[in-house]
Amino acid sequence: MRDPLTILTDAFTGFLFGKVETTRLPVRTSTGQAQAVYLPTAAPGLGDSGVIIGREVYSGKGYIYDPFQLYGQQLPAPHWLVLGESGNGKSALEKTYVLRQLRFRDRQVVVLDAQGEDGAGEWNLIAQELGITPIRLDAMAALDHGIRLNPLDPAITTTGQLALLRTIIEVAMGHGLDERSGFALKVAHAYVNETITDRQPVLMDIVEQLRHPEPESALAMNVDLDDVRAWGLDVALVLDRLVDGDLRGMFDGPTTVGIDLDAPLIVFDLSHIDRNSIAMPILMAIVGVWLEHTWIRPDRKKRIFLVEEAWHIINSPFVAQLFQRLLKFGRRLGLSFVAVVHHLSDVVDGAAAKEAAAILKMASTRTVYAQKADEARATGLVLGLPRWAVEIIPTLTPGIAVWDVNGNVQVVKHLVTEAERPLVFTDRAMTENSAASNASDAADAFALGGGELPADMRAAEWEAEQQTALLERQRRFDESSESTVA
């Protein structure tokens, strides 16, 4: 009990100087103990304008993403990189994202479909549902009046044609053109464009001119005609593969009439091409440049260019340079480039490491599905992901991914509706899931449809367990980096 003198002294001091606050000693504790003092919080979302992706796992909030709505505010670039091993939901995410974007009137999508199923591309069902015929690039079908894309199409500028021809040759040769071969190609291309005016020039015209150069070509550089012919021989042999080799029929004639570039969805079916052959990057280069000059127009449409197996682009220095220019050019005209890759090491450790880094830098949105621990650490290092996100990537279940939207990192569960399911899960391995996963997906679709979950389904319990597990991993991480709270 305080003595009267102390009480009188405190009263007099308070009267003169105001109330005196007592000082409490600090309490040392850990974040694991102190977390009970604070209410649960979640990172802010990306707004409510765009397409629904799913739910943020920690908070349960809806997750909405649209690069066109976020561009210039939260996103410096509208391009998107999707990573993850097979069977974790990348394909389902891409397809539902495209279907939901097409609900907007000013959207248009081009897909390079490099994965086949039942003799057709993976996007064949979606194309059929929308009443669209995929553009199937197949050497055997091209010989029987199939689809052709002409690298010398007049719709492509003269500069674009020459750049495309160089890229085709450099990809096939595996190294850049030397000055002499480049000169022979340039001279042959210029001569063909100047002299053939009554029809579309074709690759055979270039090959013939390389084999039999004009005397004027030699005189212009004061060299012997036989030297010009020798300089262009290797180039002619490479182009001959597109004209009379295993790729003949697809690029050695005028562009097929009737390709509808105004359709909401344009699918290039590359599934009949060997994914491990040199033909795939050549195909992607030709399609990319052809689209750059014929599809991307200043008409205020928002365009999405989605590339499956994008490592064929990013892993080739010559093709990557073309697409890097396309990305820079496309940003001004409303183009969002979506690259789908299994592993980041497929591109950052390849021959085109410099070009790959430039393309990755332009991708302000990165979605990472489950990966092995060592791959997750490498991915986190390259993309600059926070430690907690790297720790949970190996433990993610199918359909759940880490989303990094220009530094806004969240864990998101992708939702699929019953109407989308038959179009999205086209692979047997994707549909034969565990009972718990099936129940969860059905619950998600039911929730989006506004119905109530039947009592005999345990999806909510299963998903709650998933969220609890993720929160528990976050708690353990917090405790491992124990801090002091005053």
Tab-separated table of C-alpha atoms in Angstrom:
chain	number	residue	atom	x	y	z
A	1	MET	CA	0.000	0.000	0.000
A	2	ARG	CA	1.359	3.449	-0.920
A	3	ASP	CA	2.243	5.806	1.920
A	4	PRO	CA	0.403	9.198	2.263
A	5	LEU	CA	3.535	11.235	1.389
A	6	THR	CA	3.939	9.479	-1.953
A	7	ILE	CA	0.275	9.969	-2.761
A	8	LEU	CA	0.470	13.679	-1.881
A	9	THR	CA	3.649	14.112	-3.963
A	10	ASP	CA	2.087	12.415	-7.023
A	11	ALA	CA	-1.068	14.545	-6.700
A	12	PHE	CA	0.950	17.781	-6.495
A	13	THR	CA	3.135	16.754	-9.484
A	14	GLY	CA	0.057	15.833	-11.515
A	15	PHE	CA	-1.542	19.194	-10.717
A	16	LEU	CA	1.523	21.086	-11.984
A	17	PHE	CA	2.619	18.947	-14.970
A	18	GLY	CA	-0.379	16.839	-15.850
A	19	LYS	CA	-0.943	13.140	-15.439
A	20	VAL	CA	2.241	11.084	-15.389
A	21	GLU	CA	2.062	7.795	-17.358
A	22	THR	CA	3.738	4.758	-15.943
A	23	THR	CA	6.222	2.825	-18.110
A	24	ARG	CA	5.600	-0.883	-18.621
A	25	LEU	CA	8.498	-3.242	-19.052
A	26	PRO	CA	8.711	-4.886	-22.540
A	27	VAL	CA	7.692	-8.492	-22.950
A	28	ARG	CA	9.816	-10.765	-25.113
A	29	THR	CA	7.872	-13.365	-27.068
A	30	SER	CA	7.798	-15.171	-30.450
A	31	THR	CA	5.544	-14.614	-33.455
A	32	GLY	CA	4.063	-18.059	-32.849
A	33	GLN	CA	2.833	-16.946	-29.396
A	34	ALA	CA	1.952	-13.359	-30.327
A	35	GLN	CA	-0.136	-14.273	-33.386
A	36	ALA	CA	-3.103	-14.967	-31.090
A	37	VAL	CA	-3.140	-11.261	-30.111
A	38	TYR	CA	-3.837	-10.102	-33.691
A	39	LEU	CA	-6.852	-10.768	-35.868
A	40	PRO	CA	-6.256	-12.871	-39.013
A	41	THR	CA	-5.368	-10.749	-42.048
A	42	ALA	CA	-4.923	-11.479	-45.773
A	43	ALA	CA	-3.113	-9.718	-48.588
A	44	PRO	CA	-5.241	-7.349	-50.689
A	45	GLY	CA	-6.672	-8.728	-53.924
A	46	LEU	CA	-6.282	-7.418	-57.466
A	47	GLY	CA	-9.644	-5.696	-57.655
A	48	ASP	CA	-13.033	-6.868	-58.857
A	49	SER	CA	-12.731	-6.221	-62.607
A	50	GLY	CA	-11.761	-9.067	-64.921
A	51	VAL	CA	-12.212	-12.837	-65.034
A	52	ILE	CA	-12.641	-15.118	-62.041
A	53	ILE	CA	-9.703	-17.457	-61.500
A	54	GLY	CA	-10.721	-19.061	-58.225
A	55	ARG	CA	-10.246	-18.479	-54.500
A	56	GLU	CA	-7.332	-17.195	-52.481
A	57	VAL	CA	-6.493	-20.122	-50.198
A	58	TYR	CA	-5.644	-18.313	-46.951
A	59	SER	CA	-8.595	-15.905	-46.879
A	60	GLY	CA	-11.139	-17.688	-49.077
A	61	LYS	CA	-11.699	-14.493	-51.067
A	62	GLY	CA	-12.460	-14.647	-54.763
A	63	TYR	CA	-9.392	-14.144	-56.958
A	64	ILE	CA	-9.942	-12.061	-60.094
A	65	TYR	CA	-7.246	-11.366	-62.667
A	66	ASP	CA	-7.152	-9.473	-65.939
A	67	PRO	CA	-3.912	-8.081	-67.424
A	68	PHE	CA	-5.762	-5.493	-69.500
A	69	GLN	CA	-7.510	-4.043	-66.444
A	70	LEU	CA	-4.337	-4.063	-64.337
A	71	TYR	CA	-1.955	-2.786	-67.011
A	72	GLY	CA	-0.497	0.617	-66.218
A	73	GLN	CA	-1.675	0.514	-62.591
A	74	GLN	CA	-0.526	-2.699	-60.911
A	75	LEU	CA	1.146	-4.267	-63.956
A	76	PRO	CA	3.983	-2.750	-66.011
A	77	ALA	CA	3.454	-5.378	-68.727
A	78	PRO	CA	0.471	-7.630	-69.599
A	79	HIS	CA	2.508	-10.776	-70.287
A	80	TRP	CA	2.161	-13.965	-68.246
A	81	LEU	CA	4.382	-16.983	-67.498
A	82	VAL	CA	2.820	-20.275	-66.308
A	83	LEU	CA	5.136	-22.891	-64.763
A	84	GLY	CA	4.631	-26.349	-63.313
A	85	GLU	CA	5.019	-30.059	-63.816
A	86	SER	CA	2.454	-32.038	-65.800
A	87	GLY	CA	-0.774	-33.057	-64.090
A	88	ASN	CA	-1.030	-30.092	-61.725
A	89	GLY	CA	-3.610	-28.014	-63.576
A	90	LYS	CA	-1.776	-25.747	-66.027
A	91	SER	CA	-3.889	-26.900	-68.966
A	92	ALA	CA	-7.151	-26.452	-67.066
A	93	LEU	CA	-6.144	-22.939	-66.039
A	94	GLU	CA	-5.252	-21.899	-69.599
A	95	LYS	CA	-8.467	-23.211	-71.099
A	96	THR	CA	-10.852	-21.777	-68.523
A	97	TYR	CA	-8.986	-18.460	-68.643
A	98	VAL	CA	-9.475	-18.261	-72.431
A	99	LEU	CA	-13.139	-19.311	-72.248
A	100	ARG	CA	-13.846	-16.668	-69.609
A	101	GLN	CA	-11.928	-13.951	-71.472
A	102	LEU	CA	-13.973	-14.654	-74.608
A	103	ARG	CA	-17.099	-13.611	-72.712
A	104	PHE	CA	-15.910	-10.042	-73.291
A	105	ARG	CA	-16.746	-8.645	-76.720
A	106	ASP	CA	-13.382	-6.994	-77.309
A	107	ARG	CA	-11.231	-10.094	-76.718
A	108	GLN	CA	-9.512	-12.289	-79.300
A	109	VAL	CA	-7.232	-15.258	-78.636
A	110	VAL	CA	-4.631	-17.147	-80.683
A	111	VAL	CA	-3.373	-20.493	-79.343
A	112	LEU	CA	-0.342	-22.435	-80.559
A	113	ASP	CA	-1.482	-25.933	-79.581
A	114	ALA	CA	1.579	-28.177	-79.484
A	115	GLN	CA	0.057	-31.079	-77.511
A	116	GLY	CA	-2.045	-33.756	-79.160
A	117	GLU	CA	-4.773	-36.069	-77.932
A	118	ASP	CA	-6.741	-38.687	-79.902
A	119	GLY	CA	-5.252	-37.555	-83.215
A	120	ALA	CA	-6.101	-33.888	-82.705
A	121	GLY	CA	-4.844	-30.907	-80.749
A	122	GLU	CA	-5.666	-30.474	-77.073
A	123	TRP	CA	-7.790	-27.409	-77.893
A	124	ASN	CA	-9.875	-29.212	-80.505
A	125	LEU	CA	-12.926	-29.680	-78.235
A	126	ILE	CA	-13.027	-26.015	-77.263
A	127	ALA	CA	-12.717	-24.969	-80.908
A	128	GLN	CA	-15.580	-27.285	-81.867
A	129	GLU	CA	-17.740	-25.945	-79.042
A	130	LEU	CA	-17.211	-22.411	-80.388
A	131	GLY	CA	-17.840	-23.477	-83.992
A	132	ILE	CA	-14.222	-22.886	-85.045
A	133	THR	CA	-12.026	-25.082	-87.254
A	134	PRO	CA	-8.424	-25.280	-85.992
A	135	ILE	CA	-5.639	-24.422	-88.438
A	136	ARG	CA	-3.827	-27.744	-88.549
A	137	LEU	CA	-0.236	-27.522	-89.729
A	138	ASP	CA	0.656	-31.004	-90.897
A	139	ALA	CA	3.168	-31.819	-93.622
A	140	MET	CA	1.161	-34.839	-94.840
A	141	ALA	CA	-2.135	-32.942	-94.888
A	142	ALA	CA	-0.493	-29.950	-96.581
A	143	LEU	CA	0.439	-32.137	-99.540
A	144	ASP	CA	-3.261	-32.893	-99.964
A	145	HIS	CA	-4.404	-29.264	-100.206
A	146	GLY	CA	-3.956	-28.632	-96.482
A	147	ILE	CA	-3.113	-25.379	-94.705
A	148	ARG	CA	-0.157	-23.349	-95.965
A	149	LEU	CA	1.502	-20.276	-94.495
A	150	ASN	CA	3.785	-18.404	-96.877
A	151	PRO	CA	6.873	-16.751	-95.286
A	152	LEU	CA	6.921	-14.466	-98.350
A	153	ASP	CA	3.269	-13.464	-98.003
A	154	PRO	CA	2.889	-9.861	-99.264
A	155	ALA	CA	1.074	-9.086	-95.988
A	156	ILE	CA	4.502	-9.339	-94.312
A	157	THR	CA	6.807	-6.392	-94.903
A	158	THR	CA	9.970	-6.907	-96.952
A	159	THR	CA	12.077	-6.399	-93.827
A	160	GLY	CA	9.936	-8.894	-91.920
A	161	GLN	CA	10.278	-11.477	-94.700
A	162	LEU	CA	14.069	-11.236	-94.702
A	163	ALA	CA	14.231	-11.438	-90.890
A	164	LEU	CA	11.994	-14.506	-90.959
A	165	LEU	CA	14.093	-16.211	-93.644
A	166	ARG	CA	17.242	-15.586	-91.603
A	167	THR	CA	15.604	-17.000	-88.476
A	168	ILE	CA	14.448	-20.163	-90.270
A	169	ILE	CA	17.941	-20.781	-91.588
A	170	GLU	CA	19.705	-19.977	-88.293
A	171	VAL	CA	17.396	-22.258	-86.293
A	172	ALA	CA	17.961	-25.121	-88.741
A	173	MET	CA	21.744	-24.591	-88.849
A	174	GLY	CA	22.104	-24.020	-85.119
A	175	HIS	CA	24.231	-20.914	-85.545
A	176	GLY	CA	24.005	-17.434	-87.002
A	177	LEU	CA	24.518	-16.635	-90.675
A	178	ASP	CA	27.927	-15.312	-91.623
A	179	GLU	CA	28.210	-12.141	-93.656
A	180	ARG	CA	28.664	-13.914	-96.993
A	181	SER	CA	25.696	-16.237	-96.613
A	182	GLY	CA	23.604	-13.333	-95.353
A	183	PHE	CA	24.569	-11.284	-98.408
A	184	ALA	CA	23.625	-14.118	-100.807
A	185	LEU	CA	20.223	-14.471	-99.099
A	186	LYS	CA	19.562	-10.731	-99.145
A	187	VAL	CA	20.383	-10.462	-102.849
A	188	ALA	CA	18.216	-13.456	-103.764
A	189	HIS	CA	15.272	-12.143	-101.719
A	190	ALA	CA	15.519	-8.652	-103.235
A	191	TYR	CA	15.634	-10.039	-106.779
A	192	VAL	CA	12.606	-12.297	-106.242
A	193	ASN	CA	10.533	-9.434	-104.786
A	194	GLU	CA	11.440	-7.115	-107.651
A	195	THR	CA	10.808	-9.534	-110.510
A	196	ILE	CA	7.777	-11.583	-109.391
A	197	THR	CA	4.739	-9.329	-109.415
A	198	ASP	CA	1.957	-11.468	-110.918
A	199	ARG	CA	1.677	-13.893	-107.976
A	200	GLN	CA	2.849	-14.469	-104.408
A	201	PRO	CA	6.594	-15.196	-104.290
A	202	VAL	CA	7.315	-18.565	-102.681
A	203	LEU	CA	10.321	-20.261	-101.104
A	204	MET	CA	11.168	-22.184	-104.275
A	205	ASP	CA	11.821	-18.847	-105.956
A	206	ILE	CA	14.421	-18.026	-103.295
A	207	VAL	CA	16.016	-21.469	-103.566
A	208	GLU	CA	16.310	-21.192	-107.377
A	209	GLN	CA	17.823	-17.733	-107.138
A	210	LEU	CA	20.387	-18.951	-104.586
A	211	ARG	CA	21.345	-21.804	-106.908
A	212	HIS	CA	21.506	-19.579	-109.957
A	213	PRO	CA	22.340	-16.026	-108.846
A	214	GLU	CA	22.169	-13.175	-111.328
A	215	PRO	CA	25.425	-11.679	-112.668
A	216	GLU	CA	24.321	-8.284	-111.361
A	217	SER	CA	24.604	-9.647	-107.829
A	218	ALA	CA	28.295	-10.342	-108.292
A	219	LEU	CA	28.992	-7.063	-110.062
A	220	ALA	CA	27.419	-5.059	-107.244
A	221	MET	CA	30.046	-6.364	-104.794
A	222	ASN	CA	32.841	-6.788	-107.369
A	223	VAL	CA	33.116	-10.533	-106.709
A	224	ASP	CA	33.021	-13.602	-108.891
A	225	LEU	CA	29.605	-15.141	-109.701
A	226	ASP	CA	30.795	-18.569	-108.522
A	227	ASP	CA	31.619	-17.053	-105.123
A	228	VAL	CA	28.081	-15.704	-104.711
A	229	ARG	CA	26.716	-19.141	-105.651
A	230	ALA	CA	28.995	-20.833	-103.090
A	231	TRP	CA	28.006	-18.355	-100.371
A	232	GLY	CA	24.335	-19.198	-100.827
A	233	LEU	CA	24.666	-22.978	-101.176
A	234	ASP	CA	24.177	-23.839	-97.473
A	235	VAL	CA	21.244	-21.430	-97.293
A	236	ALA	CA	19.643	-23.075	-100.327
A	237	LEU	CA	20.066	-26.535	-98.790
A	238	VAL	CA	18.310	-25.469	-95.571
A	239	LEU	CA	15.391	-23.847	-97.408
A	240	ASP	CA	15.116	-26.901	-99.637
A	241	ARG	CA	13.958	-28.843	-96.569
A	242	LEU	CA	10.866	-26.623	-96.438
A	243	VAL	CA	10.335	-27.018	-100.165
A	244	ASP	CA	11.163	-30.637	-100.911
A	245	GLY	CA	12.049	-32.209	-97.572
A	246	ASP	CA	10.148	-33.513	-94.544
A	247	LEU	CA	8.414	-30.141	-94.010
A	248	ARG	CA	7.295	-29.648	-97.595
A	249	GLY	CA	3.751	-28.539	-98.229
A	250	MET	CA	3.290	-26.242	-95.234
A	251	PHE	CA	5.339	-23.225	-96.329
A	252	ASP	CA	6.198	-23.683	-100.013
A	253	GLY	CA	3.112	-22.136	-101.555
A	254	PRO	CA	0.758	-19.149	-101.304
A	255	THR	CA	-1.011	-18.680	-97.976
A	256	THR	CA	-4.241	-20.668	-97.849
A	257	VAL	CA	-7.249	-18.530	-98.644
A	258	GLY	CA	-10.039	-18.432	-96.069
A	259	ILE	CA	-8.094	-18.382	-92.763
A	260	ASP	CA	-10.430	-16.392	-90.518
A	261	LEU	CA	-8.318	-13.918	-88.566
A	262	ASP	CA	-11.434	-12.208	-87.195
A	263	ALA	CA	-12.691	-15.255	-85.263
A	264	PRO	CA	-12.700	-14.834	-81.473
A	265	LEU	CA	-10.473	-17.909	-81.109
A	266	ILE	CA	-7.780	-18.976	-83.594
A	267	VAL	CA	-6.098	-22.313	-82.883
A	268	PHE	CA	-2.942	-23.403	-84.701
A	269	ASP	CA	-2.828	-27.174	-84.271
A	270	LEU	CA	0.858	-28.230	-84.195
A	271	SER	CA	0.157	-31.577	-82.537
A	272	HIS	CA	1.180	-33.593	-85.617
A	273	ILE	CA	4.681	-32.118	-85.542
A	274	ASP	CA	7.412	-33.889	-83.564
A	275	ARG	CA	7.910	-31.671	-80.504
A	276	ASN	CA	11.593	-32.616	-80.260
A	277	SER	CA	12.444	-31.910	-83.897
A	278	ILE	CA	13.889	-28.715	-85.331
A	279	ALA	CA	10.574	-28.265	-87.136
A	280	MET	CA	8.768	-27.006	-84.010
A	281	PRO	CA	10.783	-23.785	-83.399
A	282	ILE	CA	10.764	-23.113	-87.155
A	283	LEU	CA	6.983	-23.474	-87.176
A	284	MET	CA	6.562	-21.177	-84.188
A	285	ALA	CA	8.818	-18.553	-85.761
A	286	ILE	CA	6.858	-18.568	-89.014
A	287	VAL	CA	3.481	-18.471	-87.260
A	288	GLY	CA	4.642	-15.728	-84.876
A	289	VAL	CA	5.927	-13.405	-87.608
A	290	TRP	CA	2.955	-14.137	-89.859
A	291	LEU	CA	0.589	-13.212	-87.018
A	292	GLU	CA	2.591	-10.089	-86.203
A	293	HIS	CA	1.948	-8.712	-89.681
A	294	THR	CA	-1.539	-10.070	-90.383
A	295	TRP	CA	-3.325	-10.377	-87.028
A	296	ILE	CA	-2.173	-7.621	-84.680
A	297	ARG	CA	-3.920	-4.453	-85.770
A	298	PRO	CA	-4.650	-1.064	-84.118
A	299	ASP	CA	-8.388	-1.747	-83.803
A	300	ARG	CA	-8.656	-1.433	-79.994
A	301	LYS	CA	-9.195	-5.172	-79.538
A	302	LYS	CA	-7.492	-6.878	-76.617
A	303	ARG	CA	-5.556	-9.880	-77.924
A	304	ILE	CA	-4.135	-12.893	-76.097
A	305	PHE	CA	-1.369	-14.990	-77.691
A	306	LEU	CA	-1.045	-18.286	-75.778
A	307	VAL	CA	1.846	-20.629	-76.578
A	308	GLU	CA	1.963	-24.216	-75.321
A	309	GLU	CA	5.434	-25.751	-74.985
A	310	ALA	CA	6.862	-22.222	-75.092
A	311	TRP	CA	10.382	-23.471	-74.445
A	312	HIS	CA	10.602	-24.029	-78.211
A	313	ILE	CA	10.484	-20.239	-78.510
A	314	ILE	CA	12.438	-19.110	-75.476
A	315	ASN	CA	15.198	-21.718	-75.803
A	316	SER	CA	16.202	-20.685	-79.332
A	317	PRO	CA	18.145	-17.390	-79.505
A	318	PHE	CA	16.929	-16.604	-83.015
A	319	VAL	CA	13.245	-17.376	-82.415
A	320	ALA	CA	13.350	-15.668	-79.005
A	321	GLN	CA	14.631	-12.468	-80.616
A	322	LEU	CA	11.642	-12.426	-82.984
A	323	PHE	CA	9.164	-12.957	-80.149
A	324	GLN	CA	10.929	-10.424	-77.951
A	325	ARG	CA	10.278	-7.823	-80.636
A	326	LEU	CA	6.690	-9.022	-80.937
A	327	LEU	CA	6.137	-8.567	-77.187
A	328	LYS	CA	7.543	-5.046	-77.201
A	329	PHE	CA	5.487	-4.123	-80.246
A	330	GLY	CA	2.346	-5.863	-78.984
A	331	ARG	CA	2.131	-3.941	-75.713
A	332	ARG	CA	1.228	-0.795	-77.629
A	333	LEU	CA	-1.566	-2.609	-79.454
A	334	GLY	CA	-3.157	-4.511	-76.549
A	335	LEU	CA	-1.392	-7.899	-76.778
A	336	SER	CA	-0.957	-10.216	-73.787
A	337	PHE	CA	1.547	-13.022	-74.366
A	338	VAL	CA	1.030	-16.197	-72.289
A	339	ALA	CA	3.955	-18.652	-72.205
A	340	VAL	CA	3.411	-22.136	-70.735
A	341	VAL	CA	6.589	-23.945	-69.626
A	342	HIS	CA	7.134	-27.065	-67.501
A	343	HIS	CA	10.396	-26.004	-65.852
A	344	LEU	CA	12.185	-22.688	-65.712
A	345	SER	CA	15.484	-24.537	-66.113
A	346	ASP	CA	14.303	-25.499	-69.618
A	347	VAL	CA	14.885	-21.904	-70.686
A	348	VAL	CA	17.265	-20.130	-68.289
A	349	ASP	CA	19.996	-22.759	-68.704
A	350	GLY	CA	19.623	-23.055	-72.471
A	351	ALA	CA	21.430	-21.508	-75.412
A	352	ALA	CA	19.168	-18.445	-75.295
A	353	ALA	CA	19.743	-17.508	-71.645
A	354	LYS	CA	20.082	-13.804	-72.457
A	355	GLU	CA	16.940	-13.690	-74.614
A	356	ALA	CA	15.045	-15.844	-72.092
A	357	ALA	CA	15.914	-13.427	-69.286
A	358	ALA	CA	14.595	-10.521	-71.346
A	359	ILE	CA	11.298	-12.312	-72.062
A	360	LEU	CA	10.916	-13.374	-68.414
A	361	LYS	CA	11.505	-9.786	-67.339
A	362	MET	CA	8.573	-8.669	-69.494
A	363	ALA	CA	6.284	-11.250	-67.848
A	364	SER	CA	4.932	-9.314	-64.861
A	365	THR	CA	2.572	-12.168	-63.922
A	366	ARG	CA	4.029	-15.542	-62.904
A	367	THR	CA	1.950	-18.565	-61.889
A	368	VAL	CA	3.849	-21.500	-60.374
A	369	TYR	CA	2.276	-24.918	-59.830
A	370	ALA	CA	3.842	-27.774	-57.846
A	371	GLN	CA	7.500	-28.493	-58.511
A	372	LYS	CA	10.174	-30.578	-56.838
A	373	ALA	CA	12.015	-28.851	-54.006
A	374	ASP	CA	15.258	-28.202	-55.904
A	375	GLU	CA	13.359	-26.883	-58.931
A	376	ALA	CA	11.206	-24.702	-56.661
A	377	ARG	CA	14.304	-23.150	-55.071
A	378	ALA	CA	15.817	-22.424	-58.489
A	379	THR	CA	12.514	-20.950	-59.700
A	380	GLY	CA	12.161	-18.791	-56.604
A	381	LEU	CA	15.701	-17.481	-57.027
A	382	VAL	CA	15.183	-16.494	-60.673
A	383	LEU	CA	11.715	-14.995	-60.153
A	384	GLY	CA	12.485	-13.378	-56.803
A	385	LEU	CA	9.699	-15.171	-54.910
A	386	PRO	CA	9.496	-14.780	-51.102
A	387	ARG	CA	10.859	-17.611	-49.011
A	388	TRP	CA	7.477	-18.722	-47.691
A	389	ALA	CA	6.184	-19.170	-51.270
A	390	VAL	CA	9.220	-21.228	-52.276
A	391	GLU	CA	8.716	-23.448	-49.230
A	392	ILE	CA	5.137	-24.385	-50.120
A	393	ILE	CA	5.536	-24.903	-53.905
A	394	PRO	CA	6.626	-28.585	-53.545
A	395	THR	CA	3.593	-29.270	-51.303
A	396	LEU	CA	0.916	-27.743	-53.542
A	397	THR	CA	-1.889	-30.050	-54.638
A	398	PRO	CA	-3.294	-30.068	-58.221
A	399	GLY	CA	-5.273	-26.947	-58.985
A	400	ILE	CA	-3.462	-24.772	-56.417
A	401	ALA	CA	-0.650	-22.429	-57.465
A	402	VAL	CA	1.447	-19.526	-56.249
A	403	TRP	CA	0.545	-16.350	-58.131
A	404	ASP	CA	3.006	-13.468	-58.316
A	405	VAL	CA	1.397	-10.420	-59.943
A	406	ASN	CA	4.146	-7.802	-59.958
A	407	GLY	CA	5.081	-8.583	-56.345
A	408	ASN	CA	1.569	-9.327	-55.061
A	409	VAL	CA	2.095	-12.985	-54.081
A	410	GLN	CA	-0.858	-15.168	-53.122
A	411	VAL	CA	-1.796	-18.848	-53.096
A	412	VAL	CA	-4.805	-19.438	-55.339
A	413	LYS	CA	-7.062	-22.431	-55.920
A	414	HIS	CA	-8.347	-22.550	-59.484
A	415	LEU	CA	-12.090	-23.259	-59.849
A	416	VAL	CA	-13.705	-25.102	-62.769
A	417	THR	CA	-17.452	-25.049	-63.462
A	418	GLU	CA	-19.462	-28.073	-64.530
A	419	ALA	CA	-20.044	-26.469	-67.940
A	420	GLU	CA	-16.290	-26.088	-68.469
A	421	ARG	CA	-15.297	-29.497	-67.145
A	422	PRO	CA	-15.933	-31.607	-70.303
A	423	LEU	CA	-13.926	-29.104	-72.378
A	424	VAL	CA	-11.082	-28.656	-69.918
A	425	PHE	CA	-10.279	-32.111	-68.531
A	426	THR	CA	-9.661	-33.840	-71.848
A	427	ASP	CA	-6.983	-36.227	-70.624
A	428	ARG	CA	-7.809	-39.453	-68.804
A	429	ALA	CA	-5.075	-38.885	-66.263
A	430	MET	CA	-6.623	-35.544	-65.375
A	431	THR	CA	-10.121	-36.938	-64.829
A	432	GLU	CA	-9.260	-40.027	-62.791
A	433	ASN	CA	-8.555	-38.176	-59.574
A	434	SER	CA	-9.043	-39.188	-55.976
A	435	ALA	CA	-12.543	-39.054	-54.541
A	436	ALA	CA	-11.575	-36.116	-52.362
A	437	SER	CA	-10.305	-34.099	-55.315
A	438	ASN	CA	-13.399	-34.894	-57.365
A	439	ALA	CA	-15.586	-33.803	-54.483
A	440	SER	CA	-13.640	-30.571	-54.127
A	441	ASP	CA	-13.918	-29.750	-57.830
A	442	ALA	CA	-17.628	-30.515	-57.820
A	443	ALA	CA	-18.099	-28.276	-54.802
A	444	ASP	CA	-16.236	-25.439	-56.513
A	445	ALA	CA	-18.378	-25.730	-59.633
A	446	PHE	CA	-21.527	-25.879	-57.511
A	447	ALA	CA	-20.480	-22.774	-55.591
A	448	LEU	CA	-19.885	-20.833	-58.800
A	449	GLY	CA	-23.333	-21.862	-59.995
A	450	GLY	CA	-24.943	-20.483	-56.854
A	451	GLY	CA	-26.262	-23.798	-55.543
A	452	GLU	CA	-25.878	-25.475	-52.166
A	453	LEU	CA	-23.570	-28.406	-51.643
A	454	PRO	CA	-25.357	-31.753	-51.044
A	455	ALA	CA	-24.971	-33.087	-47.535
A	456	ASP	CA	-23.260	-36.318	-48.642
A	457	MET	CA	-20.326	-34.472	-50.214
A	458	ARG	CA	-17.243	-33.739	-48.117
A	459	ALA	CA	-15.574	-31.249	-50.412
A	460	ALA	CA	-15.760	-28.409	-47.927
A	461	GLU	CA	-14.093	-30.523	-45.271
A	462	TRP	CA	-11.359	-31.576	-47.688
A	463	GLU	CA	-10.662	-28.008	-48.777
A	464	ALA	CA	-10.657	-26.833	-45.157
A	465	GLU	CA	-7.992	-29.438	-44.455
A	466	GLN	CA	-5.934	-28.121	-47.356
A	467	GLN	CA	-6.178	-24.563	-46.071
A	468	THR	CA	-5.342	-25.674	-42.538
A	469	ALA	CA	-2.274	-27.521	-43.807
A	470	LEU	CA	-1.049	-24.453	-45.683
A	471	LEU	CA	-1.606	-22.234	-42.655
A	472	GLU	CA	0.256	-24.707	-40.469
A	473	ARG	CA	3.231	-24.634	-42.853
A	474	GLN	CA	3.154	-20.831	-42.722
A	475	ARG	CA	3.087	-20.945	-38.892
A	476	ARG	CA	6.082	-23.286	-38.768
A	477	PHE	CA	7.960	-20.991	-41.102
A	478	ASP	CA	7.166	-18.002	-38.864
A	479	GLU	CA	8.408	-19.850	-35.798
A	480	SER	CA	11.630	-20.830	-37.569
A	481	SER	CA	12.389	-17.135	-38.082
A	482	GLU	CA	11.388	-16.113	-34.549
A	483	SER	CA	11.308	-12.380	-33.896
A	484	THR	CA	10.942	-10.119	-30.868
A	485	VAL	CA	7.661	-8.342	-30.219
A	486	ALA	CA	7.485	-5.551	-27.662
